[in-house]
Tab-separated table of C-alpha atoms and ligand atoms in Angstrom:
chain	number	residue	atom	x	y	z
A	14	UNK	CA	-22.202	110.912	44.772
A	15	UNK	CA	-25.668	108.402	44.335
A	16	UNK	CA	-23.296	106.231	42.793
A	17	UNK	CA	-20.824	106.281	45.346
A	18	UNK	CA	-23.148	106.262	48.306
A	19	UNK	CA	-24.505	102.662	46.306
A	20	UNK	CA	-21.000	101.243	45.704
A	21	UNK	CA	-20.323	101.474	49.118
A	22	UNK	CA	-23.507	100.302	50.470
A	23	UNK	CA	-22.840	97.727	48.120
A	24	UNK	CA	-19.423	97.006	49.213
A	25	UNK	CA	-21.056	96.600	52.751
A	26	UNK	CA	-23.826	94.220	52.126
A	27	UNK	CA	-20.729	91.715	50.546
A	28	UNK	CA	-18.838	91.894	54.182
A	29	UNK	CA	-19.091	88.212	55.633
A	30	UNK	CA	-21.418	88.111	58.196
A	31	UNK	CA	-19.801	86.442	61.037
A	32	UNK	CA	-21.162	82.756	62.597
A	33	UNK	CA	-19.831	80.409	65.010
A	34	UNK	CA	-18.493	77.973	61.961
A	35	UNK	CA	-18.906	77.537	58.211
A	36	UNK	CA	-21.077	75.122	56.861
A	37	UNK	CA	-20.129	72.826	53.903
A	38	UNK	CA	-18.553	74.714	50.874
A	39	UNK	CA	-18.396	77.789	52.918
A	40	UNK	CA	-15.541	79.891	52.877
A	41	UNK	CA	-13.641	79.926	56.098
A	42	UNK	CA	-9.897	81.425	55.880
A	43	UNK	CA	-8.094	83.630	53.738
A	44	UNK	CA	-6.684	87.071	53.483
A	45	UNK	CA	-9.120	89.778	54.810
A	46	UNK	CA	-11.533	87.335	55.624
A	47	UNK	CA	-12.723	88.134	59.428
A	48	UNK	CA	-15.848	85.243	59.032
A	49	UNK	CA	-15.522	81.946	60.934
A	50	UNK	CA	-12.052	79.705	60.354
A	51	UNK	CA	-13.663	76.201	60.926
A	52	UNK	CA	-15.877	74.134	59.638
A	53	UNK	CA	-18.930	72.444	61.017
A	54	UNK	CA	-18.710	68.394	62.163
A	55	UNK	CA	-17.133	66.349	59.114
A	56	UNK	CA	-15.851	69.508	57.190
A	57	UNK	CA	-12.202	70.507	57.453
A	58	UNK	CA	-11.189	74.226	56.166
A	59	UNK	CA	-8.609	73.750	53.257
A	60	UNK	CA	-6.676	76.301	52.019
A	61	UNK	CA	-7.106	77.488	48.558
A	62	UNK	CA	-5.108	80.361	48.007
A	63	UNK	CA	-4.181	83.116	49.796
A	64	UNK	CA	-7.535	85.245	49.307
A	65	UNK	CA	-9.549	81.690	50.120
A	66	UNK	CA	-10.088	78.445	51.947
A	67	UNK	CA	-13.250	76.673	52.080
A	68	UNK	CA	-14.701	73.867	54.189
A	69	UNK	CA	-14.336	70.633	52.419
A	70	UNK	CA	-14.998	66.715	53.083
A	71	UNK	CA	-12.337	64.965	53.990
A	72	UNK	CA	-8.341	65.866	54.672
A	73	UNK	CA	-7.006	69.604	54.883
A	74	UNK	CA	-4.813	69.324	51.384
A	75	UNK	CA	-4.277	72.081	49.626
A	76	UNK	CA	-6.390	71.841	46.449
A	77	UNK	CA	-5.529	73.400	43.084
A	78	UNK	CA	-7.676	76.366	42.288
A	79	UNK	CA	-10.314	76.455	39.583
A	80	UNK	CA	-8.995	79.682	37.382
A	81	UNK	CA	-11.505	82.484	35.623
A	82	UNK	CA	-12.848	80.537	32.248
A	83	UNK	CA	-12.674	82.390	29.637
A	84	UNK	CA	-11.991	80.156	26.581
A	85	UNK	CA	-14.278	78.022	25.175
A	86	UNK	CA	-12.781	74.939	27.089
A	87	UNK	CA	-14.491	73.778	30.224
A	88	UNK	CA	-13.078	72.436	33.094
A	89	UNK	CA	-10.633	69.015	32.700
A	90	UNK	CA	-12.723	66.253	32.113
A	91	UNK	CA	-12.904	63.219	35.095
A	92	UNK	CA	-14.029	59.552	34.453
A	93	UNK	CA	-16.484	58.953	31.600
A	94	UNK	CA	-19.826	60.931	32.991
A	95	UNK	CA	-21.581	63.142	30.444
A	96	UNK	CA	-19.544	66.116	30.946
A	97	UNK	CA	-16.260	63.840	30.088
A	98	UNK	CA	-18.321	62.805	26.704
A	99	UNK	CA	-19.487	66.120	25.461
A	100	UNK	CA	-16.063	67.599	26.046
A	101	UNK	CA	-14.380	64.896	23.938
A	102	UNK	CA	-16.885	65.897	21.184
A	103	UNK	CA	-16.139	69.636	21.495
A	104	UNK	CA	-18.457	71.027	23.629
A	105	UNK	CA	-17.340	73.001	26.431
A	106	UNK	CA	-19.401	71.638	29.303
A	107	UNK	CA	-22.622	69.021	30.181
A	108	UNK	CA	-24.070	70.221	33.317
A	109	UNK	CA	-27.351	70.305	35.870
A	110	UNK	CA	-29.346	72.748	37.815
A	111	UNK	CA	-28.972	71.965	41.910
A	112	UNK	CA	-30.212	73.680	44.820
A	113	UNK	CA	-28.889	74.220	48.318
A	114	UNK	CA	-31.193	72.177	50.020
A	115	UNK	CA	-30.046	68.368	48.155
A	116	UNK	CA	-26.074	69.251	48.676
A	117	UNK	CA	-26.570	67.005	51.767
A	118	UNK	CA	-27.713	64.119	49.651
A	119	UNK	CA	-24.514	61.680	49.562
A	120	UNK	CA	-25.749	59.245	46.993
A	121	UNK	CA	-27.036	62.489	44.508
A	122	UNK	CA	-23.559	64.947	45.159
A	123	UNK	CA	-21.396	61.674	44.100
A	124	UNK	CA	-23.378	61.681	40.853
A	125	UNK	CA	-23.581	65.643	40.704
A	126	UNK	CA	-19.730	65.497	41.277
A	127	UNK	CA	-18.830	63.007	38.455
A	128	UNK	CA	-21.097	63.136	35.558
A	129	UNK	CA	-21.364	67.127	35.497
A	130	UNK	CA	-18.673	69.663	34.481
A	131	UNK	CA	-21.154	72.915	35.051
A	132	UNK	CA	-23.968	73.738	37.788
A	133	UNK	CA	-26.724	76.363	37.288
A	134	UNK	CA	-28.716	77.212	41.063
A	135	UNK	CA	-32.137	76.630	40.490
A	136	UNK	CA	-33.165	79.472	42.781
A	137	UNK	CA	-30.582	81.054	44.747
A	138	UNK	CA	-29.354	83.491	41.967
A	139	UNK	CA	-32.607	85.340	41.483
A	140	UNK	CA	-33.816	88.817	42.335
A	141	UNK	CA	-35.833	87.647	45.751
A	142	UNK	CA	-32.999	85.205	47.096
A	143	UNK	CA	-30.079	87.978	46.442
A	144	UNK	CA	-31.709	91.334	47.184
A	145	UNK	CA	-34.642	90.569	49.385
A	146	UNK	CA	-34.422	93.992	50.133
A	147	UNK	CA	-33.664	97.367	48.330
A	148	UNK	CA	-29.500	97.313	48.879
A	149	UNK	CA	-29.439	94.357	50.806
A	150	UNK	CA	-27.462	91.903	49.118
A	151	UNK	CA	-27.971	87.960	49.906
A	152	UNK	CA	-25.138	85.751	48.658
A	153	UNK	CA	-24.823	83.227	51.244
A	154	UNK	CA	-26.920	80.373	49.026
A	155	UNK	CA	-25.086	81.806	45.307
A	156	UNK	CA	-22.363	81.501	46.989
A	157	UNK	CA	-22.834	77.782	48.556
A	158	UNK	CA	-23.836	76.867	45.180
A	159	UNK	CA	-20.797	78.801	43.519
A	160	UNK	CA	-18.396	77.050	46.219
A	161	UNK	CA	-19.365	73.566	45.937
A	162	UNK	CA	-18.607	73.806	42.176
A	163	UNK	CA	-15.682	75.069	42.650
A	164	UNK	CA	-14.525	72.377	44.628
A	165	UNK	CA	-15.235	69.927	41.920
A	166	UNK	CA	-13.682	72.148	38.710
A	167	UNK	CA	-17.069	73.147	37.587
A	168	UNK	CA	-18.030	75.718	35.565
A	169	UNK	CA	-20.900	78.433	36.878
A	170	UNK	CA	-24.167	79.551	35.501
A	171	UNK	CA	-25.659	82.359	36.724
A	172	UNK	CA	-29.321	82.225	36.544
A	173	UNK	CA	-31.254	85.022	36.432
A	174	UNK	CA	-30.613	88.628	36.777
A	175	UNK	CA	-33.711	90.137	35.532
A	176	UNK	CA	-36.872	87.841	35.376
A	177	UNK	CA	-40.739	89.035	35.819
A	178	UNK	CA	-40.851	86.017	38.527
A	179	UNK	CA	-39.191	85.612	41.617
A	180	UNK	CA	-38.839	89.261	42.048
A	181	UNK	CA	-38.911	90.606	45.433
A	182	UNK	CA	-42.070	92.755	46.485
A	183	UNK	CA	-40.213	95.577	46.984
A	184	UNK	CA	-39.830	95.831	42.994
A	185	UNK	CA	-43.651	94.738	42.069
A	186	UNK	CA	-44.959	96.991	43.825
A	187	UNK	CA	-42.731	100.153	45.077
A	188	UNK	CA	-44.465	101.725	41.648
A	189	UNK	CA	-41.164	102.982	40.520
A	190	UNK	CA	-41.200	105.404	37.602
A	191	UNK	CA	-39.082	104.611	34.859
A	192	UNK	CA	-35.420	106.557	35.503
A	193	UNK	CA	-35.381	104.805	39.094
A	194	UNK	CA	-36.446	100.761	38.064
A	195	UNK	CA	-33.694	101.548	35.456
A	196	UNK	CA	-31.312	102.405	37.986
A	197	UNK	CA	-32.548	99.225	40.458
A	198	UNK	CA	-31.945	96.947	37.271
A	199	UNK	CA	-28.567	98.553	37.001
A	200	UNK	CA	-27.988	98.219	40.500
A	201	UNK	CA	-29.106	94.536	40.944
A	202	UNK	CA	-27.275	93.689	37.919
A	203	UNK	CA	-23.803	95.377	38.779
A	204	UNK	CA	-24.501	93.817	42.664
A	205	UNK	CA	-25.390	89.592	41.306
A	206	UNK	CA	-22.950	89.123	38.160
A	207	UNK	CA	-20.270	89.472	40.190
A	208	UNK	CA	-18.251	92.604	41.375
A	209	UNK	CA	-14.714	90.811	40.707
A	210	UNK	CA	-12.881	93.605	41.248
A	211	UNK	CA	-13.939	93.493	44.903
A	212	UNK	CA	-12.127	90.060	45.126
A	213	UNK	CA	-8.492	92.128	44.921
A	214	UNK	CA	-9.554	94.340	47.592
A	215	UNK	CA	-10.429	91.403	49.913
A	216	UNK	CA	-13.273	93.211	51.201
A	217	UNK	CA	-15.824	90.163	49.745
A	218	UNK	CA	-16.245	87.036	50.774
A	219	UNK	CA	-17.374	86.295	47.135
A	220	UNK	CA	-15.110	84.062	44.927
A	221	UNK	CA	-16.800	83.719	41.709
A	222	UNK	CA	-13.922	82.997	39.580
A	223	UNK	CA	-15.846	80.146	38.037
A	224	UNK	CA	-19.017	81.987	36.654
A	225	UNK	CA	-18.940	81.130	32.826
A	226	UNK	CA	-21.993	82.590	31.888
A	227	UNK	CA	-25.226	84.131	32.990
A	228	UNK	CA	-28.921	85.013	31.947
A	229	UNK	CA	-29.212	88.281	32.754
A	230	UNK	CA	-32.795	88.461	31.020
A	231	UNK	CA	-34.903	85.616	31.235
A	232	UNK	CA	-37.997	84.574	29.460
A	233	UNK	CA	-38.898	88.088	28.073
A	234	UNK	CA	-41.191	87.026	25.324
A	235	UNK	CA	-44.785	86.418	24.865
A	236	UNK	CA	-45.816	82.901	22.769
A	237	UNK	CA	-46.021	85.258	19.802
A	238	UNK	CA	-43.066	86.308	19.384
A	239	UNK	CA	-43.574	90.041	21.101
A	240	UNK	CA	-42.267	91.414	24.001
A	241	UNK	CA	-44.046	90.074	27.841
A	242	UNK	CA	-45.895	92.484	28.909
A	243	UNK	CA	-43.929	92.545	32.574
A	244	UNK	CA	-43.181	95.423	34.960
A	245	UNK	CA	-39.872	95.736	33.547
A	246	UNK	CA	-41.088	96.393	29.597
A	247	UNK	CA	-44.214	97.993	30.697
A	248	UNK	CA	-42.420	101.077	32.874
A	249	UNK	CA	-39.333	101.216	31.150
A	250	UNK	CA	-40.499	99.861	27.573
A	251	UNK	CA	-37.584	97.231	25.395
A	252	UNK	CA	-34.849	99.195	26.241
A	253	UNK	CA	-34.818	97.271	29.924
A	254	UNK	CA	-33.075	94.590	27.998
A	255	UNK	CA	-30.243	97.110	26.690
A	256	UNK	CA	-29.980	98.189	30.559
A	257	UNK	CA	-29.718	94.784	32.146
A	258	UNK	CA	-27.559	93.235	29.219
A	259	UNK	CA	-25.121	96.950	29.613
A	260	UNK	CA	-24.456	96.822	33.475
A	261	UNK	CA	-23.834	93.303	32.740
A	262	UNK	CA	-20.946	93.543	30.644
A	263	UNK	CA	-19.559	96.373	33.131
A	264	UNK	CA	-19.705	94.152	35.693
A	265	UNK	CA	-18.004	91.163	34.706
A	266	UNK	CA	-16.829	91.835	31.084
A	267	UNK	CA	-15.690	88.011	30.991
A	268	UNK	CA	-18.921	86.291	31.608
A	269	UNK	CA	-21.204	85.641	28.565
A	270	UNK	CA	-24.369	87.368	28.891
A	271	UNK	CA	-27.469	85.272	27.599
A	272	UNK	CA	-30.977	86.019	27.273
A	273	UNK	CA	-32.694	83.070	28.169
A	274	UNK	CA	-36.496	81.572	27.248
A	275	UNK	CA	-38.949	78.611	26.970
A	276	UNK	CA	-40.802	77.399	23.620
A	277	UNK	CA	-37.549	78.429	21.577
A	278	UNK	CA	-36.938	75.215	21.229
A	279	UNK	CA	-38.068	74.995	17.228
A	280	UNK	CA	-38.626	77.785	14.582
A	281	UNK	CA	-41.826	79.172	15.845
A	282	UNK	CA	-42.809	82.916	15.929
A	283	UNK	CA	-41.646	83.010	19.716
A	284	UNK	CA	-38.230	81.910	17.932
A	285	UNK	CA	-38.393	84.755	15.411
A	286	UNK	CA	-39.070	87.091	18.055
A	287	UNK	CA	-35.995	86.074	19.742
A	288	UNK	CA	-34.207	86.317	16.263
A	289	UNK	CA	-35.236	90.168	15.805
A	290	UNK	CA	-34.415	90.791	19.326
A	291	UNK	CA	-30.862	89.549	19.350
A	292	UNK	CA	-30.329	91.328	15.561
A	293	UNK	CA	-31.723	94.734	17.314
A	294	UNK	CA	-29.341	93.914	19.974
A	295	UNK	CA	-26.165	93.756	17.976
A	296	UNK	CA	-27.097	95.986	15.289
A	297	UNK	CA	-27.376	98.602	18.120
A	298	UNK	CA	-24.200	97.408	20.181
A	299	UNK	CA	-25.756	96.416	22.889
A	300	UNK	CA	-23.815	93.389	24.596
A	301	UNK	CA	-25.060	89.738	24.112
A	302	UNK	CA	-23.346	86.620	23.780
A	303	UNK	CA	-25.712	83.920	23.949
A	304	UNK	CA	-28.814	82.433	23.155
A	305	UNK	CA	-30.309	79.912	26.174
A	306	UNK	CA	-32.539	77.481	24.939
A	307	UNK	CA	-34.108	76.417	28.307
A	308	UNK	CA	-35.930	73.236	26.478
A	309	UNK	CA	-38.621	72.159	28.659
A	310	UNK	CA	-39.913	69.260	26.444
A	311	UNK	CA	-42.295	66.502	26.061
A	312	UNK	CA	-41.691	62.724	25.263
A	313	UNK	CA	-42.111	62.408	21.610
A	314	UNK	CA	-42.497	66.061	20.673
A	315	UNK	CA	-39.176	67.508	20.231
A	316	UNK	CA	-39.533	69.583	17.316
A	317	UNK	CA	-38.097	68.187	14.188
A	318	UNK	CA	-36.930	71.837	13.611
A	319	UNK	CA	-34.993	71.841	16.944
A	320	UNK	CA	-31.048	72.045	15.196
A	321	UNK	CA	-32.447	74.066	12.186
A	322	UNK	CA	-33.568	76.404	15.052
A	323	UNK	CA	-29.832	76.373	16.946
A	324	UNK	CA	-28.790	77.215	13.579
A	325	UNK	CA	-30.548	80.211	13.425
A	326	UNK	CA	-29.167	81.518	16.251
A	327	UNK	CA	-25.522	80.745	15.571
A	328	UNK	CA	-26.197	82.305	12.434
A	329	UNK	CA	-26.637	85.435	14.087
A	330	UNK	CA	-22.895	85.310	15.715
A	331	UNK	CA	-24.200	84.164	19.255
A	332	UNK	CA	-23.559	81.381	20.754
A	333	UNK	CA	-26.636	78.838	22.047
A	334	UNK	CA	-26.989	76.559	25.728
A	335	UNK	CA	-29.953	74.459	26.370
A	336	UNK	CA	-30.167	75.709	29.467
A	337	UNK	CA	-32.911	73.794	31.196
A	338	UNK	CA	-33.286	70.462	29.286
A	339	UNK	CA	-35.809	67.947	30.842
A	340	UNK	CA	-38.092	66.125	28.698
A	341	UNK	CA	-41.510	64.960	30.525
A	342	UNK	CA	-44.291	62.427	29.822
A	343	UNK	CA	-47.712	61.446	31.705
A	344	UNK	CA	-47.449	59.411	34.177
A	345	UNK	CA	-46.761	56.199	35.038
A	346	UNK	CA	-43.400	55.587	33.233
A	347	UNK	CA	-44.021	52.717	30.818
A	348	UNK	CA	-40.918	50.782	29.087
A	349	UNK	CA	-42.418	52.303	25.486
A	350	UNK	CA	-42.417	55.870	26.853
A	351	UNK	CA	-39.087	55.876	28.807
A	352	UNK	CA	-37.567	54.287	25.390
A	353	UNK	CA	-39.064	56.941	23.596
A	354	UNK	CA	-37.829	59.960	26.086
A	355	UNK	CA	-33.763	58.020	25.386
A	356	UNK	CA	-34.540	59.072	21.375
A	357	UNK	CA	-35.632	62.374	22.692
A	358	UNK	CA	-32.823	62.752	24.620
A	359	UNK	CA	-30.433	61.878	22.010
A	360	UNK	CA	-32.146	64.073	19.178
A	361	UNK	CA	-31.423	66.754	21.589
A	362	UNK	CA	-28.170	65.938	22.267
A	363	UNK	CA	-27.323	65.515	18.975
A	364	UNK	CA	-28.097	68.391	18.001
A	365	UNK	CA	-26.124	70.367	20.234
A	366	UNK	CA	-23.120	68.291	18.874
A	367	UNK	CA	-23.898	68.927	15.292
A	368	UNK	CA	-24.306	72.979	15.764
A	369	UNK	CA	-20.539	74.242	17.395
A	370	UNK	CA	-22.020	77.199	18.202
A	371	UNK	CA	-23.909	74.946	20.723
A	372	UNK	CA	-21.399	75.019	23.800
A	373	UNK	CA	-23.451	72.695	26.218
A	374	UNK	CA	-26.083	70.992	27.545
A	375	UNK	CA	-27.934	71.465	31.377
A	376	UNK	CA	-30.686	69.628	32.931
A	377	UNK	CA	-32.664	70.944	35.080
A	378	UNK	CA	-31.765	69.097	38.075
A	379	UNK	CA	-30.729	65.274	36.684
A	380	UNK	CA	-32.778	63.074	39.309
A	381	UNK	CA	-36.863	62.201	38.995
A	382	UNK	CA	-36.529	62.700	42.186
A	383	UNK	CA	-35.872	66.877	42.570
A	384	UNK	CA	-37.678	67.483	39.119
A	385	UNK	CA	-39.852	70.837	38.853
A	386	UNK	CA	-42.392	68.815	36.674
A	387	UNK	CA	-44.656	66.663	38.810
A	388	UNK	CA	-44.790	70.148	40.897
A	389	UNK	CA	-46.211	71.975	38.377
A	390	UNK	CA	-47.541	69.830	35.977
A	391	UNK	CA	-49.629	67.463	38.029
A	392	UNK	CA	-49.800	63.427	36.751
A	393	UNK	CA	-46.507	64.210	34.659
A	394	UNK	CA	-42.736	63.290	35.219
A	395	UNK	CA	-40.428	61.064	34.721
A	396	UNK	CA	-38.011	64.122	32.974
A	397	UNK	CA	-34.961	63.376	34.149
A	398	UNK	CA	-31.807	60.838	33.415
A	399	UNK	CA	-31.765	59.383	36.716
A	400	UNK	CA	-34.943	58.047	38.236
A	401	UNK	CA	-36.278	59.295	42.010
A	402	UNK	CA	-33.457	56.564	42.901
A	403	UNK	CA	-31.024	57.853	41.466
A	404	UNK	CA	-30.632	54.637	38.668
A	405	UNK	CA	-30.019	55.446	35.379
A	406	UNK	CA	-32.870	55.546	33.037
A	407	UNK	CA	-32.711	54.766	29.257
A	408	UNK	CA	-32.255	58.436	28.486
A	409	UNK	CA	-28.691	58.735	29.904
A	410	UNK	CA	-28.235	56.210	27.184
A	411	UNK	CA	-29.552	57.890	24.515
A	412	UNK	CA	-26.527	61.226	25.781
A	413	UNK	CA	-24.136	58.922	25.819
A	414	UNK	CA	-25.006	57.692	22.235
A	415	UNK	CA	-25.406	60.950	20.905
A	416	UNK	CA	-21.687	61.848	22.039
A	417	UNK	CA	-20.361	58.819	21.010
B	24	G3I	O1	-38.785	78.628	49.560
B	24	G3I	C1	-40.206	78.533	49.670
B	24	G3I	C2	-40.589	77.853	50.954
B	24	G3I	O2	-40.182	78.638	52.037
B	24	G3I	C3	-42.098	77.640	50.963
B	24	G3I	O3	-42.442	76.899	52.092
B	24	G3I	C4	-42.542	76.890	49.734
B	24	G3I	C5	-44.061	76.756	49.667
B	24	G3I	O4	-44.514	76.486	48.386
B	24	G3I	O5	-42.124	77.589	48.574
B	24	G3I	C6	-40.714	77.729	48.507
B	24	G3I	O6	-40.394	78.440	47.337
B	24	G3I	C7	-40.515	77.690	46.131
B	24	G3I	C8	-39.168	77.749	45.410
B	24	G3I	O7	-39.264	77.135	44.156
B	24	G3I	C9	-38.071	77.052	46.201
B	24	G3I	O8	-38.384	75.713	46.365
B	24	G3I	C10	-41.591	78.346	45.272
B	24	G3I	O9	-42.855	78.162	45.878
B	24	G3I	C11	-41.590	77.713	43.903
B	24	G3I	O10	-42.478	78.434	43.058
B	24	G3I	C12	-40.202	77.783	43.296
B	24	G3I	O11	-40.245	77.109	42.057
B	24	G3I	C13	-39.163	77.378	41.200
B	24	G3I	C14	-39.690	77.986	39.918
B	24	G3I	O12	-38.615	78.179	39.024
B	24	G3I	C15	-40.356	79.329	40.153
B	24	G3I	O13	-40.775	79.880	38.948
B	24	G3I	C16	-38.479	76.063	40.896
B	24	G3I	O14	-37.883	75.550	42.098
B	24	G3I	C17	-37.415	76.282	39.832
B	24	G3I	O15	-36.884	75.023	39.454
B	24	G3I	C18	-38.062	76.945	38.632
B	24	G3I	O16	-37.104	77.152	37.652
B	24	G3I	C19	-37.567	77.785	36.456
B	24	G3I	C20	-36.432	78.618	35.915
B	24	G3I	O17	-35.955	79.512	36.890
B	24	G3I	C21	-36.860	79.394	34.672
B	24	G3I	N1	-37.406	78.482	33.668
B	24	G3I	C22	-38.457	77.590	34.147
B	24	G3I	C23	-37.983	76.803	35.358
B	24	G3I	C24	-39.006	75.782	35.815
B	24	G3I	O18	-40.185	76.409	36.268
């Protein structure tokens, strides 16, 4: 009857919430759907099937629709961008991280568009922007994100599901005992990695058909190698993982479920620790698929053990992303430095080409000019492909090169 009761508080939270019209990417039509049918100025709402029609740029054709992935090929490759390169060398997708807020950057969503076959939202996935509070469900920015790559054929990555940051107060401190966080990990999970079987009953106005993958844990290690001491492990103890990583695969048993973490990059004990975990994992049968490398480096120190290290991994019967590949240096950009970060770039890349297990590469964002780094690490930057105007820097070379 709890159950129940949820699923159909659930189900409520996913009815569209009607406005005057639908902002870009926004669905607008379809069957069931009781939300607004047009678009805001410059938008027209195109049909896309019978369940869905979304406000794109430009003329009302119909537009074919992007189908559930669930091969190892990623969407059809367009032009020569990076995603167009790493598929003709086997990988399944090359991809950035993007945010709501930029999608009305012209100059930056014609680049987004063409060089990337997969998208991962830098923020509207996790635990505070989708269930700000207990029950209440949040998809409008997911789903903006989700939308947008739809409309270009690219692949989804859900990012993250269970993280000791970014969660909403409500968790940190409703000093939960252990059988009910369980059941709001289960809960969260079931509600963010996508309820598909809500799509048939046209009761949603979510259309995640494109969501490849996700990282249901994120960053759950210490730099030794242990398990983080967060509010997750230290009221429910390891077996949080198993409970994420199981409502997971009952939610959407198509999407790859990843655990996802920083300083992995080379063998190190933090490595290791992911090593054992994944081992425990599958010697237990708990669900995992995937290994994400998240690969926040630094010019001239990407670890000469870095494909040894993806090895490892797809020795285990995973497979491995870099999930959140930038590669920073102090500031000011100097010609030696940037020329340096295009070798980084393309040991990295290369890398992920050599290993098969490695299915793709994503940036976290691609411009200078959205980058994290300069944010949080203050006199650093530069991390990115593109510059802060939008010009290619040596690095995109040193991709190109490395899937040539
Ligand atoms: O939305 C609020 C805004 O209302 C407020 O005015 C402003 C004031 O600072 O903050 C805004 O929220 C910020 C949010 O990004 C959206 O811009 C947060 O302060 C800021 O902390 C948050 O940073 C994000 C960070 O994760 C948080 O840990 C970055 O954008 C995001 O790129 C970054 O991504 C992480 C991955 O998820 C996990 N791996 C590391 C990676 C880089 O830190």
């Amino acid at each position: 009857m709890a159950r129940l009761s949820l699923a159909l508080s659930s189900l409520l939270a996913l009815l569209p919430i009607v406005t005057a019209q639908a902002g870009p990417w926004e669905q607008c039509g379809g069957q069931g759907w009781t939300g607004p049918t047009t678009c805001v100025s410059g938008w027209v709402c195109t049909s896309q099937n019978q369940w869905y029609s979304q406000c794109l740029q430009g003329s009302a054709t119909t537009t074919t629709t992007t189908t559930r992935t669930t091969t190892t090929t990623g969407p059809t490759p367009t032009g020569t961008g990076l995603h167009a390169r790493a598929v003709s060398k086997g990988k399944k997708y090359f991809g950035s991280e993007t945010e709501t807020d930029v999608l009305n950057d012209a100059p930056y969503v014609a680049i987004l568009r063409t060089e990337f076959g997969q998208i991962t939202a830098g923020n509207s996935m996790k635990w505070d922007a989708t269930e700000p509070q207990r029950g209440s469900f949040q998809f409008s920015r997911g789903d903006t994100i989700v939308n947008f790559a739809k409309s270009n054929g690219q692949l989804v990555r859900g990012h993250t599901c269970v993280w000791h940051s970014q969660v909403p107060r409500w968790v940190t401190e409703g000093n939960f005992n252990n059988a009910t966080l369980q059941e709001i990990i289960r809960s969260h999970t079931t509600a963010v990695v996508v309820p598909t079987i809500l799509i048939g009953l046209a009761l949603t106005t979510r259309i995640i058909c494109i969501q490849d993958s996700w990282d249901v844990v994120n960053e759950p290690f210490n730099g030794d190698g242990t398990l983080r001491q967060s509010l997750f492990y230290n009221t429910i103890g390891r077996s949080y993982i198993d409970v994420a990583l199981r409502a997971a695969r009952a939610a959407d048993p198509s999407t790859k479920l990843y655990i996802n973490d920083y300083n992995i990059d080379g063998l190190s004990s933090k490595s290791t620790g992911m090593v054992n975990l994944i081992k425990d994992l599958k010697a237990r049968g708990v669900p995992v698929d995937g290994v994400g490398i998240q690969a926040h480096l630094i010019v001239g120190a990407v670890p000469s053990t870095f494909r040894q290290n993806l090895e490892q991994f797809a020795a285990l019967g995973v497979e491995v992303a870099i999930t959140e590949l930038d590669i920073r240096m102090p500031l000011p950009a100097t010609t030696a430095k940037l020329d340096q970060q295009r070798k980084d770039y393309q040991a990295v890349a290369a890398a992920c080409r050599a290993v098969p297990a490695c299915v793709g590469i994503t940036t976290w964002d691609f411009t200078d000019k959205y980058s994290w780094v300069p944010g949080v690490f203050p006199g650093q930057g530069a991390a990115l492909p593109w510059d802060g105007n939008l010009v290619k820097k040596p690095a995109y070379t040193g991709i190109v090169d490395a899937f040539s």
